[in-house]
Amino acid sequence: MVIYKIENLSFKYDKFEVLKNLNLEISEGEFTGIVGPNGSGKTTFIKILAKILIPEKGRIFYKNIELKKIKAIDYAKEVAYLPSEIKLIFEIKVKDFLAFGRYPFSGRFGKIEKKVIEEVCEKLNLKNLIEKNLNQLSDGERQRVYIGQLLTQRPKVILLDEPTSHLDIGYQFSIMDILMDLNRNGITVISVLHDLNLASYYCSKIILLKEGEIYKTGNVEEVLTYQNIEYVYNTKVLVYKNPITEKINIFGIPKYMLEKD
């Protein structure tokens, strides 16, 4: 089933065209990675899917209903969004932060459903953090809590913008493993990713953007070829299949190493 259908989507910041005539379908149950160089429109695209930005032109359909016709509160009951950065301007305990995820269902003054929060804490191993203030946690711990808040919404779709930025390699894999597990259990995952190797390891579909346009979309082996990467990123790369994981690995080659004496 097609969960998102995008038709002739365009977006501008003032006079600067960020996205240009995107046409795309994303199916239910896919783990979709949105990749491309800085400034290619990845964050803008995910914000449009999250109903944070309104496209200048074109239409988006969610489950065959035009997105602009879906009330924000109804959309939040099915689709959860995690931005690339959350700025905390006040202290808040983890348990209270998680409870915010139930807002679309309970309202501002509604009853907090403790069972849902307990299930999320069990799933993401957050029990030892529940009474701590969010600003006391490491970046990796906070990211698990942020994903936990998404899960308290019990979403059908999760939208993420660079969920592994600022994380060490251990936490990168830990966070992506969580997302993979959610995807295998029926949640559609759509994520902006900078790390092409993480995209290769975890995604079933890749959308490669260049200068606001879709340069290529398809499975990992169709999209992450050395020809596509070298053209879109304007850099030399080595692409090969890892003999252990049988997944594609991408290595950048510094320009100075290619220069002859």
PDB file of C-alpha atoms in Angstrom:
ATOM      1  CA  MET A   1       0.000   0.000   0.000  1.00  0.00           C
ATOM      2  CA  VAL A   2       1.243   3.484  -0.899  1.00  0.00           C
ATOM      3  CA  ILE A   3       1.289   5.538   2.292  1.00  0.00           C
ATOM      4  CA  TYR A   4       2.649   8.797   0.806  1.00  0.00           C
ATOM      5  CA  LYS A   5       2.138  10.015  -2.726  1.00  0.00           C
ATOM      6  CA  ILE A   6       3.929  13.228  -3.661  1.00  0.00           C
ATOM      7  CA  GLU A   7       2.937  15.067  -6.826  1.00  0.00           C
ATOM      8  CA  ASN A   8       4.861  17.988  -8.363  1.00  0.00           C
ATOM      9  CA  LEU A   9       6.066  19.202  -4.956  1.00  0.00           C
ATOM     10  CA  SER A  10       7.980  22.486  -4.854  1.00  0.00           C
ATOM     11  CA  PHE A  11       9.036  24.783  -2.006  1.00  0.00           C
ATOM     12  CA  LYS A  12      10.751  28.177  -1.708  1.00  0.00           C
ATOM     13  CA  TYR A  13      12.351  30.134   1.107  1.00  0.00           C
ATOM     14  CA  ASP A  14      11.620  33.671  -0.085  1.00  0.00           C
ATOM     15  CA  LYS A  15      12.812  33.534  -3.713  1.00  0.00           C
ATOM     16  CA  PHE A  16      15.199  30.597  -3.249  1.00  0.00           C
ATOM     17  CA  GLU A  17      13.753  27.377  -4.631  1.00  0.00           C
ATOM     18  CA  VAL A  18      14.705  24.543  -2.273  1.00  0.00           C
ATOM     19  CA  LEU A  19      12.596  21.699  -3.699  1.00  0.00           C
ATOM     20  CA  LYS A  20      11.720  21.424  -7.369  1.00  0.00           C
ATOM     21  CA  ASN A  21       8.881  19.378  -8.780  1.00  0.00           C
ATOM     22  CA  LEU A  22       9.255  16.208  -6.686  1.00  0.00           C
ATOM     23  CA  ASN A  23       7.206  13.177  -7.710  1.00  0.00           C
ATOM     24  CA  LEU A  24       7.476  10.172  -5.437  1.00  0.00           C
ATOM     25  CA  GLU A  25       5.677   7.306  -3.732  1.00  0.00           C
ATOM     26  CA  ILE A  26       6.583   5.770  -0.359  1.00  0.00           C
ATOM     27  CA  SER A  27       5.017   2.455   0.544  1.00  0.00           C
ATOM     28  CA  GLU A  28       3.757   1.333   3.920  1.00  0.00           C
ATOM     29  CA  GLY A  29       6.359  -0.641   5.871  1.00  0.00           C
ATOM     30  CA  GLU A  30       9.399   0.734   4.072  1.00  0.00           C
ATOM     31  CA  PHE A  31      12.520   2.037   5.811  1.00  0.00           C
ATOM     32  CA  THR A  32      13.266   5.019   3.591  1.00  0.00           C
ATOM     33  CA  GLY A  33      16.479   7.011   3.767  1.00  0.00           C
ATOM     34  CA  ILE A  34      16.640  10.561   2.407  1.00  0.00           C
ATOM     35  CA  VAL A  35      20.235  11.370   1.474  1.00  0.00           C
ATOM     36  CA  GLY A  36      22.102  14.048  -0.429  1.00  0.00           C
ATOM     37  CA  PRO A  37      24.632  16.857   0.048  1.00  0.00           C
ATOM     38  CA  ASN A  38      24.131  19.771   2.420  1.00  0.00           C
ATOM     39  CA  GLY A  39      21.588  22.171   0.955  1.00  0.00           C
ATOM     40  CA  SER A  40      19.896  19.574  -1.235  1.00  0.00           C
ATOM     41  CA  GLY A  41      16.525  19.995   0.528  1.00  0.00           C
ATOM     42  CA  LYS A  42      16.451  16.944   2.815  1.00  0.00           C
ATOM     43  CA  THR A  43      15.329  18.720   5.997  1.00  0.00           C
ATOM     44  CA  THR A  44      12.810  20.847   4.114  1.00  0.00           C
ATOM     45  CA  PHE A  45      11.285  17.711   2.602  1.00  0.00           C
ATOM     46  CA  ILE A  46      10.927  15.904   5.942  1.00  0.00           C
ATOM     47  CA  LYS A  47       9.411  19.045   7.517  1.00  0.00           C
ATOM     48  CA  ILE A  48       6.819  19.172   4.754  1.00  0.00           C
ATOM     49  CA  LEU A  49       5.906  15.538   5.410  1.00  0.00           C
ATOM     50  CA  ALA A  50       5.602  16.463   9.102  1.00  0.00           C
ATOM     51  CA  LYS A  51       3.164  19.321   8.279  1.00  0.00           C
ATOM     52  CA  ILE A  52       5.587  21.897   9.689  1.00  0.00           C
ATOM     53  CA  LEU A  53       6.142  23.558   6.322  1.00  0.00           C
ATOM     54  CA  ILE A  54       3.516  24.090   3.618  1.00  0.00           C
ATOM     55  CA  PRO A  55       4.616  23.424   0.037  1.00  0.00           C
ATOM     56  CA  GLU A  56       4.375  26.246  -2.463  1.00  0.00           C
ATOM     57  CA  LYS A  57       3.174  23.933  -5.226  1.00  0.00           C
ATOM     58  CA  GLY A  58       2.079  20.363  -5.608  1.00  0.00           C
ATOM     59  CA  ARG A  59       0.162  17.922  -3.448  1.00  0.00           C
ATOM     60  CA  ILE A  60       0.928  15.271  -0.845  1.00  0.00           C
ATOM     61  CA  PHE A  61      -1.443  12.416  -0.094  1.00  0.00           C
ATOM     62  CA  TYR A  62      -1.296  10.401   3.110  1.00  0.00           C
ATOM     63  CA  LYS A  63      -3.246   7.154   2.787  1.00  0.00           C
ATOM     64  CA  ASN A  64      -5.054   8.642  -0.242  1.00  0.00           C
ATOM     65  CA  ILE A  65      -6.151  11.757   1.689  1.00  0.00           C
ATOM     66  CA  GLU A  66      -4.587  15.099   0.769  1.00  0.00           C
ATOM     67  CA  LEU A  67      -2.305  16.072   3.631  1.00  0.00           C
ATOM     68  CA  LYS A  68      -3.530  19.655   3.917  1.00  0.00           C
ATOM     69  CA  LYS A  69      -7.052  18.344   4.606  1.00  0.00           C
ATOM     70  CA  ILE A  70      -5.932  16.270   7.617  1.00  0.00           C
ATOM     71  CA  LYS A  71      -6.143  18.056  10.976  1.00  0.00           C
ATOM     72  CA  ALA A  72      -2.803  18.326  12.777  1.00  0.00           C
ATOM     73  CA  ILE A  73      -4.152  16.568  15.882  1.00  0.00           C
ATOM     74  CA  ASP A  74      -5.437  13.638  13.787  1.00  0.00           C
ATOM     75  CA  TYR A  75      -2.178  13.413  11.852  1.00  0.00           C
ATOM     76  CA  ALA A  76      -0.203  13.327  15.123  1.00  0.00           C
ATOM     77  CA  LYS A  77      -2.130  10.232  16.174  1.00  0.00           C
ATOM     78  CA  GLU A  78      -0.520   8.325  13.312  1.00  0.00           C
ATOM     79  CA  VAL A  79       2.666  10.183  12.379  1.00  0.00           C
ATOM     80  CA  ALA A  80       5.469  11.125  14.795  1.00  0.00           C
ATOM     81  CA  TYR A  81       8.327  13.521  13.955  1.00  0.00           C
ATOM     82  CA  LEU A  82      11.771  13.958  15.498  1.00  0.00           C
ATOM     83  CA  PRO A  83      13.752  17.043  14.400  1.00  0.00           C
ATOM     84  CA  SER A  84      17.529  17.067  14.146  1.00  0.00           C
ATOM     85  CA  GLU A  85      17.830  19.179  17.295  1.00  0.00           C
ATOM     86  CA  ILE A  86      15.649  19.786  20.341  1.00  0.00           C
ATOM     87  CA  LYS A  87      16.509  22.827  22.453  1.00  0.00           C
ATOM     88  CA  LEU A  88      15.566  22.482  26.105  1.00  0.00           C
ATOM     89  CA  ILE A  89      14.802  25.829  27.721  1.00  0.00           C
ATOM     90  CA  PHE A  90      13.678  24.380  31.051  1.00  0.00           C
ATOM     91  CA  GLU A  91      14.400  21.343  33.184  1.00  0.00           C
ATOM     92  CA  ILE A  92      12.099  18.387  32.755  1.00  0.00           C
ATOM     93  CA  LYS A  93      12.202  14.831  33.994  1.00  0.00           C
ATOM     94  CA  VAL A  94      12.341  12.004  31.486  1.00  0.00           C
ATOM     95  CA  LYS A  95       8.986  10.595  32.623  1.00  0.00           C
ATOM     96  CA  ASP A  96       7.268  13.957  32.054  1.00  0.00           C
ATOM     97  CA  PHE A  97       8.918  14.418  28.678  1.00  0.00           C
ATOM     98  CA  LEU A  98       7.706  10.987  27.567  1.00  0.00           C
ATOM     99  CA  ALA A  99       4.184  11.850  28.694  1.00  0.00           C
ATOM    100  CA  PHE A 100       4.035  14.731  26.185  1.00  0.00           C
ATOM    101  CA  GLY A 101       3.816  12.112  23.437  1.00  0.00           C
ATOM    102  CA  ARG A 102       0.293  11.230  24.607  1.00  0.00           C
ATOM    103  CA  TYR A 103      -0.964  14.786  24.080  1.00  0.00           C
ATOM    104  CA  PRO A 104      -2.793  14.052  20.779  1.00  0.00           C
ATOM    105  CA  PHE A 105      -4.836  11.427  22.614  1.00  0.00           C
ATOM    106  CA  SER A 106      -5.277  12.848  26.114  1.00  0.00           C
ATOM    107  CA  GLY A 107      -5.170  16.617  25.525  1.00  0.00           C
ATOM    108  CA  ARG A 108      -3.396  19.162  27.663  1.00  0.00           C
ATOM    109  CA  PHE A 109      -5.138  18.225  30.890  1.00  0.00           C
ATOM    110  CA  GLY A 110      -6.027  14.635  30.093  1.00  0.00           C
ATOM    111  CA  LYS A 111      -5.132  11.541  32.051  1.00  0.00           C
ATOM    112  CA  ILE A 112      -1.577  10.330  31.511  1.00  0.00           C
ATOM    113  CA  GLU A 113      -1.587   6.731  30.346  1.00  0.00           C
ATOM    114  CA  LYS A 114       1.155   5.280  32.529  1.00  0.00           C
ATOM    115  CA  LYS A 115       0.928   1.848  30.939  1.00  0.00           C
ATOM    116  CA  VAL A 116       1.965   3.214  27.545  1.00  0.00           C
ATOM    117  CA  ILE A 117       4.958   4.997  29.069  1.00  0.00           C
ATOM    118  CA  GLU A 118       5.975   1.893  31.011  1.00  0.00           C
ATOM    119  CA  GLU A 119       5.867  -0.199  27.834  1.00  0.00           C
ATOM    120  CA  VAL A 120       8.096   2.296  26.031  1.00  0.00           C
ATOM    121  CA  CYS A 121      10.584   2.403  28.906  1.00  0.00           C
ATOM    122  CA  GLU A 122      10.773  -1.373  28.874  1.00  0.00           C
ATOM    123  CA  LYS A 123      11.280  -1.500  25.104  1.00  0.00           C
ATOM    124  CA  LEU A 124      14.005   1.158  25.008  1.00  0.00           C
ATOM    125  CA  ASN A 125      15.659   0.341  28.350  1.00  0.00           C
ATOM    126  CA  LEU A 126      14.794   3.722  29.902  1.00  0.00           C
ATOM    127  CA  LYS A 127      13.772   2.586  33.376  1.00  0.00           C
ATOM    128  CA  ASN A 128      17.025   3.742  34.983  1.00  0.00           C
ATOM    129  CA  LEU A 129      16.614   7.209  33.428  1.00  0.00           C
ATOM    130  CA  ILE A 130      12.961   7.858  34.219  1.00  0.00           C
ATOM    131  CA  GLU A 131      13.518  10.099  37.259  1.00  0.00           C
ATOM    132  CA  LYS A 132      16.463  11.998  35.821  1.00  0.00           C
ATOM    133  CA  ASN A 133      16.316  15.439  34.244  1.00  0.00           C
ATOM    134  CA  LEU A 134      16.691  15.308  30.485  1.00  0.00           C
ATOM    135  CA  ASN A 135      19.615  17.748  30.498  1.00  0.00           C
ATOM    136  CA  GLN A 136      21.578  15.396  32.752  1.00  0.00           C
ATOM    137  CA  LEU A 137      21.737  12.704  30.076  1.00  0.00           C
ATOM    138  CA  SER A 138      24.351  12.042  27.421  1.00  0.00           C
ATOM    139  CA  ASP A 139      23.528  12.735  23.779  1.00  0.00           C
ATOM    140  CA  GLY A 140      22.945   9.042  23.153  1.00  0.00           C
ATOM    141  CA  GLU A 141      20.671   8.647  26.166  1.00  0.00           C
ATOM    142  CA  ARG A 142      18.670  11.729  25.187  1.00  0.00           C
ATOM    143  CA  GLN A 143      18.183  10.392  21.676  1.00  0.00           C
ATOM    144  CA  ARG A 144      16.710   7.178  23.081  1.00  0.00           C
ATOM    145  CA  VAL A 145      14.351   9.276  25.196  1.00  0.00           C
ATOM    146  CA  TYR A 146      13.356  11.371  22.172  1.00  0.00           C
ATOM    147  CA  ILE A 147      12.516   8.211  20.234  1.00  0.00           C
ATOM    148  CA  GLY A 148      10.672   7.002  23.329  1.00  0.00           C
ATOM    149  CA  GLN A 149       8.428  10.053  23.199  1.00  0.00           C
ATOM    150  CA  LEU A 150       7.622   9.228  19.569  1.00  0.00           C
ATOM    151  CA  LEU A 151       6.671   5.704  20.565  1.00  0.00           C
ATOM    152  CA  THR A 152       4.273   6.885  23.264  1.00  0.00           C
ATOM    153  CA  GLN A 153       2.212   8.217  20.335  1.00  0.00           C
ATOM    154  CA  ARG A 154       1.997   4.633  19.047  1.00  0.00           C
ATOM    155  CA  PRO A 155       2.570   5.924  15.520  1.00  0.00           C
ATOM    156  CA  LYS A 156       2.122   4.182  12.211  1.00  0.00           C
ATOM    157  CA  VAL A 157       4.872   6.351  10.681  1.00  0.00           C
ATOM    158  CA  ILE A 158       8.038   7.871  12.162  1.00  0.00           C
ATOM    159  CA  LEU A 159       9.747  10.830  10.470  1.00  0.00           C
ATOM    160  CA  LEU A 160      13.292  11.648  11.597  1.00  0.00           C
ATOM    161  CA  ASP A 161      15.845  14.291  10.677  1.00  0.00           C
ATOM    162  CA  GLU A 162      19.412  13.033  11.189  1.00  0.00           C
ATOM    163  CA  PRO A 163      18.705  10.834  14.234  1.00  0.00           C
ATOM    164  CA  THR A 164      22.374   9.829  14.625  1.00  0.00           C
ATOM    165  CA  SER A 165      24.032  13.248  14.386  1.00  0.00           C
ATOM    166  CA  HIS A 166      26.509  14.019  17.219  1.00  0.00           C
ATOM    167  CA  LEU A 167      26.512  10.364  18.326  1.00  0.00           C
ATOM    168  CA  ASP A 168      29.509   8.046  18.595  1.00  0.00           C
ATOM    169  CA  ILE A 169      29.620   4.898  16.485  1.00  0.00           C
ATOM    170  CA  GLY A 170      28.170   2.725  19.253  1.00  0.00           C
ATOM    171  CA  TYR A 171      25.136   4.926  19.783  1.00  0.00           C
ATOM    172  CA  GLN A 172      24.704   5.358  16.025  1.00  0.00           C
ATOM    173  CA  PHE A 173      24.208   1.634  15.592  1.00  0.00           C
ATOM    174  CA  SER A 174      22.141   1.435  18.782  1.00  0.00           C
ATOM    175  CA  ILE A 175      19.688   4.088  17.568  1.00  0.00           C
ATOM    176  CA  MET A 176      19.481   2.632  14.067  1.00  0.00           C
ATOM    177  CA  ASP A 177      18.935  -0.862  15.518  1.00  0.00           C
ATOM    178  CA  ILE A 178      15.979   0.516  17.472  1.00  0.00           C
ATOM    179  CA  LEU A 179      14.536   2.029  14.304  1.00  0.00           C
ATOM    180  CA  MET A 180      15.091  -1.201  12.385  1.00  0.00           C
ATOM    181  CA  ASP A 181      13.296  -3.165  15.100  1.00  0.00           C
ATOM    182  CA  LEU A 182      10.357  -0.745  14.949  1.00  0.00           C
ATOM    183  CA  ASN A 183      10.279  -1.061  11.169  1.00  0.00           C
ATOM    184  CA  ARG A 184      10.273  -4.850  11.342  1.00  0.00           C
ATOM    185  CA  ASN A 185       7.306  -4.591  13.684  1.00  0.00           C
ATOM    186  CA  GLY A 186       5.240  -2.662  11.181  1.00  0.00           C
ATOM    187  CA  ILE A 187       6.170   1.009  11.594  1.00  0.00           C
ATOM    188  CA  THR A 188       7.052   2.906   8.429  1.00  0.00           C
ATOM    189  CA  VAL A 189      10.328   4.795   8.973  1.00  0.00           C
ATOM    190  CA  ILE A 190      11.385   7.801   6.871  1.00  0.00           C
ATOM    191  CA  SER A 191      14.677   9.361   7.910  1.00  0.00           C
ATOM    192  CA  VAL A 192      17.120  11.998   6.710  1.00  0.00           C
ATOM    193  CA  LEU A 193      20.609  10.489   6.961  1.00  0.00           C
ATOM    194  CA  HIS A 194      24.050  11.959   6.327  1.00  0.00           C
ATOM    195  CA  ASP A 195      25.943   8.711   6.770  1.00  0.00           C
ATOM    196  CA  LEU A 196      25.613   6.741   3.529  1.00  0.00           C
ATOM    197  CA  ASN A 197      26.877   3.563   5.188  1.00  0.00           C
ATOM    198  CA  LEU A 198      24.081   3.684   7.764  1.00  0.00           C
ATOM    199  CA  ALA A 199      21.638   4.253   4.926  1.00  0.00           C
ATOM    200  CA  SER A 200      23.077   1.206   3.167  1.00  0.00           C
ATOM    201  CA  TYR A 201      22.869  -1.015   6.248  1.00  0.00           C
ATOM    202  CA  TYR A 202      19.352  -0.152   7.348  1.00  0.00           C
ATOM    203  CA  CYS A 203      17.242   1.291   4.532  1.00  0.00           C
ATOM    204  CA  SER A 204      15.099  -0.648   2.096  1.00  0.00           C
ATOM    205  CA  LYS A 205      14.625   2.439  -0.090  1.00  0.00           C
ATOM    206  CA  ILE A 206      16.867   5.426  -0.789  1.00  0.00           C
ATOM    207  CA  ILE A 207      15.866   8.874  -2.070  1.00  0.00           C
ATOM    208  CA  LEU A 208      18.963  10.711  -3.364  1.00  0.00           C
ATOM    209  CA  LEU A 209      18.471  14.467  -3.661  1.00  0.00           C
ATOM    210  CA  LYS A 210      20.626  16.914  -5.580  1.00  0.00           C
ATOM    211  CA  GLU A 211      19.944  20.660  -5.578  1.00  0.00           C
ATOM    212  CA  GLY A 212      16.317  20.178  -4.576  1.00  0.00           C
ATOM    213  CA  GLU A 213      15.511  17.498  -7.132  1.00  0.00           C
ATOM    214  CA  ILE A 214      15.282  13.725  -6.963  1.00  0.00           C
ATOM    215  CA  TYR A 215      18.386  12.473  -8.717  1.00  0.00           C
ATOM    216  CA  LYS A 216      17.673   8.792  -8.102  1.00  0.00           C
ATOM    217  CA  THR A 217      15.353   6.653  -6.015  1.00  0.00           C
ATOM    218  CA  GLY A 218      15.244   2.902  -5.526  1.00  0.00           C
ATOM    219  CA  ASN A 219      16.897   0.220  -3.429  1.00  0.00           C
ATOM    220  CA  VAL A 220      20.398   0.593  -1.992  1.00  0.00           C
ATOM    221  CA  GLU A 221      22.267  -1.084  -4.838  1.00  0.00           C
ATOM    222  CA  GLU A 222      20.400   0.923  -7.467  1.00  0.00           C
ATOM    223  CA  VAL A 223      21.048   4.294  -5.823  1.00  0.00           C
ATOM    224  CA  LEU A 224      24.354   4.095  -3.946  1.00  0.00           C
ATOM    225  CA  THR A 225      26.603   3.411  -6.907  1.00  0.00           C
ATOM    226  CA  TYR A 226      29.980   5.112  -7.119  1.00  0.00           C
ATOM    227  CA  GLN A 227      28.837   6.944 -10.270  1.00  0.00           C
ATOM    228  CA  ASN A 228      25.776   8.432  -8.541  1.00  0.00           C
ATOM    229  CA  ILE A 229      27.656   9.340  -5.374  1.00  0.00           C
ATOM    230  CA  GLU A 230      30.623  10.913  -7.174  1.00  0.00           C
ATOM    231  CA  TYR A 231      28.324  13.028  -9.344  1.00  0.00           C
ATOM    232  CA  VAL A 232      25.927  14.165  -6.613  1.00  0.00           C
ATOM    233  CA  TYR A 233      28.540  14.765  -3.886  1.00  0.00           C
ATOM    234  CA  ASN A 234      31.330  15.895  -6.234  1.00  0.00           C
ATOM    235  CA  THR A 235      33.893  13.658  -4.583  1.00  0.00           C
ATOM    236  CA  LYS A 236      35.722  10.434  -5.326  1.00  0.00           C
ATOM    237  CA  VAL A 237      34.554   7.300  -3.503  1.00  0.00           C
ATOM    238  CA  LEU A 238      35.231   3.603  -3.258  1.00  0.00           C
ATOM    239  CA  VAL A 239      32.070   1.480  -3.186  1.00  0.00           C
ATOM    240  CA  TYR A 240      32.232  -2.230  -2.447  1.00  0.00           C
ATOM    241  CA  LYS A 241      30.164  -4.985  -0.857  1.00  0.00           C
ATOM    242  CA  ASN A 242      31.237  -5.789   2.690  1.00  0.00           C
ATOM    243  CA  PRO A 243      32.022  -9.533   2.815  1.00  0.00           C
ATOM    244  CA  ILE A 244      30.701  -9.839   6.383  1.00  0.00           C
ATOM    245  CA  THR A 245      27.460  -7.832   6.174  1.00  0.00           C
ATOM    246  CA  GLU A 246      26.963  -8.255   2.400  1.00  0.00           C
ATOM    247  CA  LYS A 247      25.892  -4.618   2.445  1.00  0.00           C
ATOM    248  CA  ILE A 248      27.394  -1.803   0.384  1.00  0.00           C
ATOM    249  CA  ASN A 249      30.135   0.246   2.048  1.00  0.00           C
ATOM    250  CA  ILE A 250      31.206   3.693   0.842  1.00  0.00           C
ATOM    251  CA  PHE A 251      34.606   5.223   1.516  1.00  0.00           C
ATOM    252  CA  GLY A 252      35.494   8.759   0.534  1.00  0.00           C
ATOM    253  CA  ILE A 253      38.900   9.329  -1.049  1.00  0.00           C
ATOM    254  CA  PRO A 254      40.612  12.615  -0.058  1.00  0.00           C
ATOM    255  CA  LYS A 255      41.626  14.738  -3.011  1.00  0.00           C
ATOM    256  CA  TYR A 256      45.252  15.039  -1.875  1.00  0.00           C
ATOM    257  CA  MET A 257      45.624  11.241  -2.054  1.00  0.00           C
ATOM    258  CA  LEU A 258      44.689  11.338  -5.712  1.00  0.00           C
ATOM    259  CA  GLU A 259      47.233  14.016  -6.579  1.00  0.00           C
ATOM    260  CA  LYS A 260      50.468  12.890  -8.157  1.00  0.00           C
ATOM    261  CA  ASP A 261      53.839  14.315  -7.173  1.00  0.00           C
TER     262      ASP A 261
END
